[in-house]
mmCIF file of C-alpha atoms in Angstrom:
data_model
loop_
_atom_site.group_PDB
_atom_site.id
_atom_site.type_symbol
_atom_site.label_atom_id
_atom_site.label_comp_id
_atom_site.label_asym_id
_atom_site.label_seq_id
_atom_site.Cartn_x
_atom_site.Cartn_y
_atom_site.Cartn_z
ATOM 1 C CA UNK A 1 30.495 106.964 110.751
ATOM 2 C CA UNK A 2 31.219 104.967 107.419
ATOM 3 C CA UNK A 3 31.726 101.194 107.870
ATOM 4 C CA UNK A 4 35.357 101.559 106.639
ATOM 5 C CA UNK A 5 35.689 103.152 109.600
ATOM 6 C CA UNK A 6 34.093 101.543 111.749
ATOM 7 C CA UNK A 7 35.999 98.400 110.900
ATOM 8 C CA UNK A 8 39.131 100.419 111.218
ATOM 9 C CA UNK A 9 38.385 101.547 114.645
ATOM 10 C CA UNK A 10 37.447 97.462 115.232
ATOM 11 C CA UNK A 11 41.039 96.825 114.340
ATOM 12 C CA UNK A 12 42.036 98.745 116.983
ATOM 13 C CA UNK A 13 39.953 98.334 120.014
ATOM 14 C CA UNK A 14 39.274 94.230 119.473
ATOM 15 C CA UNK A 15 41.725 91.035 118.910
ATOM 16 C CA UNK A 16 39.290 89.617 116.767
ATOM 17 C CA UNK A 17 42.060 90.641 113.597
ATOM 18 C CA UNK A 18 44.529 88.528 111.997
ATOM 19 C CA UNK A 19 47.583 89.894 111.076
ATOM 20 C CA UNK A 20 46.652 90.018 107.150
ATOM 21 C CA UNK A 21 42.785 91.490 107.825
ATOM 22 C CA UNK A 22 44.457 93.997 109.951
ATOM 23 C CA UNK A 23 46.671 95.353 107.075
ATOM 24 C CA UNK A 24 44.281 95.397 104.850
ATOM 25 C CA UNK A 25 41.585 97.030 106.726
ATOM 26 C CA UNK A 26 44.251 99.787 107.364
ATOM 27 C CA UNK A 27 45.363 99.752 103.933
ATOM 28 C CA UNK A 28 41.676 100.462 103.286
ATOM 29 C CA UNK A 29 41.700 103.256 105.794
ATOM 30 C CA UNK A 30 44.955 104.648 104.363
ATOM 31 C CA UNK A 31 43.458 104.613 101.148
ATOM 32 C CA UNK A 32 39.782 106.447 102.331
ATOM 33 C CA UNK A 33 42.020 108.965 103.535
ATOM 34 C CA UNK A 34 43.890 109.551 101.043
ATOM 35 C CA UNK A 35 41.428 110.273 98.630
ATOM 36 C CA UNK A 36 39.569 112.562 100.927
ATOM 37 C CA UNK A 37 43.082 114.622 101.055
ATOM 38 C CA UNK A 38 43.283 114.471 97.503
ATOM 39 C CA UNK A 39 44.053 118.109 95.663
ATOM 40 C CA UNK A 40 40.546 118.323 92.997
ATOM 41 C CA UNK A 41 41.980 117.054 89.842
ATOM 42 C CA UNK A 42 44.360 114.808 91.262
ATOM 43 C CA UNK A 43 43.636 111.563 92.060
ATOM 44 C CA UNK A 44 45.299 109.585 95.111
ATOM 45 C CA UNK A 45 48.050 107.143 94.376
ATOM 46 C CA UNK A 46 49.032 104.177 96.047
ATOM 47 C CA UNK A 47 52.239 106.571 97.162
ATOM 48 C CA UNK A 48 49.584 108.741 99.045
ATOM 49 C CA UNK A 49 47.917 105.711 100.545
ATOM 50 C CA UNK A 50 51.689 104.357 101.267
ATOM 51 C CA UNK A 51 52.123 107.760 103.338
ATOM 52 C CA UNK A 52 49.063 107.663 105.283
ATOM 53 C CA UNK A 53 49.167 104.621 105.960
ATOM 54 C CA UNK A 54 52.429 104.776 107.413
ATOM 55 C CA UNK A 55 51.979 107.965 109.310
ATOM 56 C CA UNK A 56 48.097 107.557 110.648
ATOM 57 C CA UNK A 57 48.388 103.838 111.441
ATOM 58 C CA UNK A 58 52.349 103.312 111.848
ATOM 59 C CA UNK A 59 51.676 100.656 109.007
ATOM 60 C CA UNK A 60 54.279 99.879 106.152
ATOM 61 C CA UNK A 61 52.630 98.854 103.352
ATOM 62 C CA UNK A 62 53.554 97.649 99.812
ATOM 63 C CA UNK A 63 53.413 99.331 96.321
ATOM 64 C CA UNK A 64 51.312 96.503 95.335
ATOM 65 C CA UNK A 65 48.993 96.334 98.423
ATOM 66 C CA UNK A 66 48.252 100.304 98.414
ATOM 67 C CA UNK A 67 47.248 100.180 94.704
ATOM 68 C CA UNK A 68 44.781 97.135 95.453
ATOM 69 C CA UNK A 69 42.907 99.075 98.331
ATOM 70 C CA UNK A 70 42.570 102.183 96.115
ATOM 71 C CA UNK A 71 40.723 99.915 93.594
ATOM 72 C CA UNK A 72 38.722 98.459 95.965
ATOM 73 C CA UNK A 73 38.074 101.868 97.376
ATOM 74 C CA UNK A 74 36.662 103.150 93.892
ATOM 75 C CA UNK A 75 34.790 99.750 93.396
ATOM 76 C CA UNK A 76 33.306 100.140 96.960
ATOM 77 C CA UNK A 77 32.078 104.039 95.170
ATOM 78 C CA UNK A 78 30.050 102.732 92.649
#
């Protein structure tokens, strides 16, 4: 299991979370997903991450905040 996960399953099963590391952890989830879901030759977008974010974790997330895990996602790749 990848760390990302492993902090995503954290969020979950502990209270040691605040509100805003929660969202982004997800958001972070949301956004491992959706590249792993990603067609080959098409990148995820932040609407993907959006998506999955809102139906694996029942999380609404921003435009803004969706884009910013992706990057950090790819940054996290290199």
């Amino acid at each position: 299991m990848s760390g990302i996960w492993r902090r995503v399953l954290a969020v979950f099963t502990t209270g040691r979370h605040d509100e805003r590391d929660r969202g982004q952890l997800l958001a972070l989830g949301a956004a491992e997903l959706a590249h792993a879901r990603a067609s080959a030759g098409r990148p995820a977008t932040a609407e993907d991450v959006q998506h999955l974010a809102l139906q694996e974790f029942g999380l609404l997330i921003g435009i803004t905040q969706a884009r910013t895990a992706l990057r950090e996602r790819r940054v996290r790749r290199r």
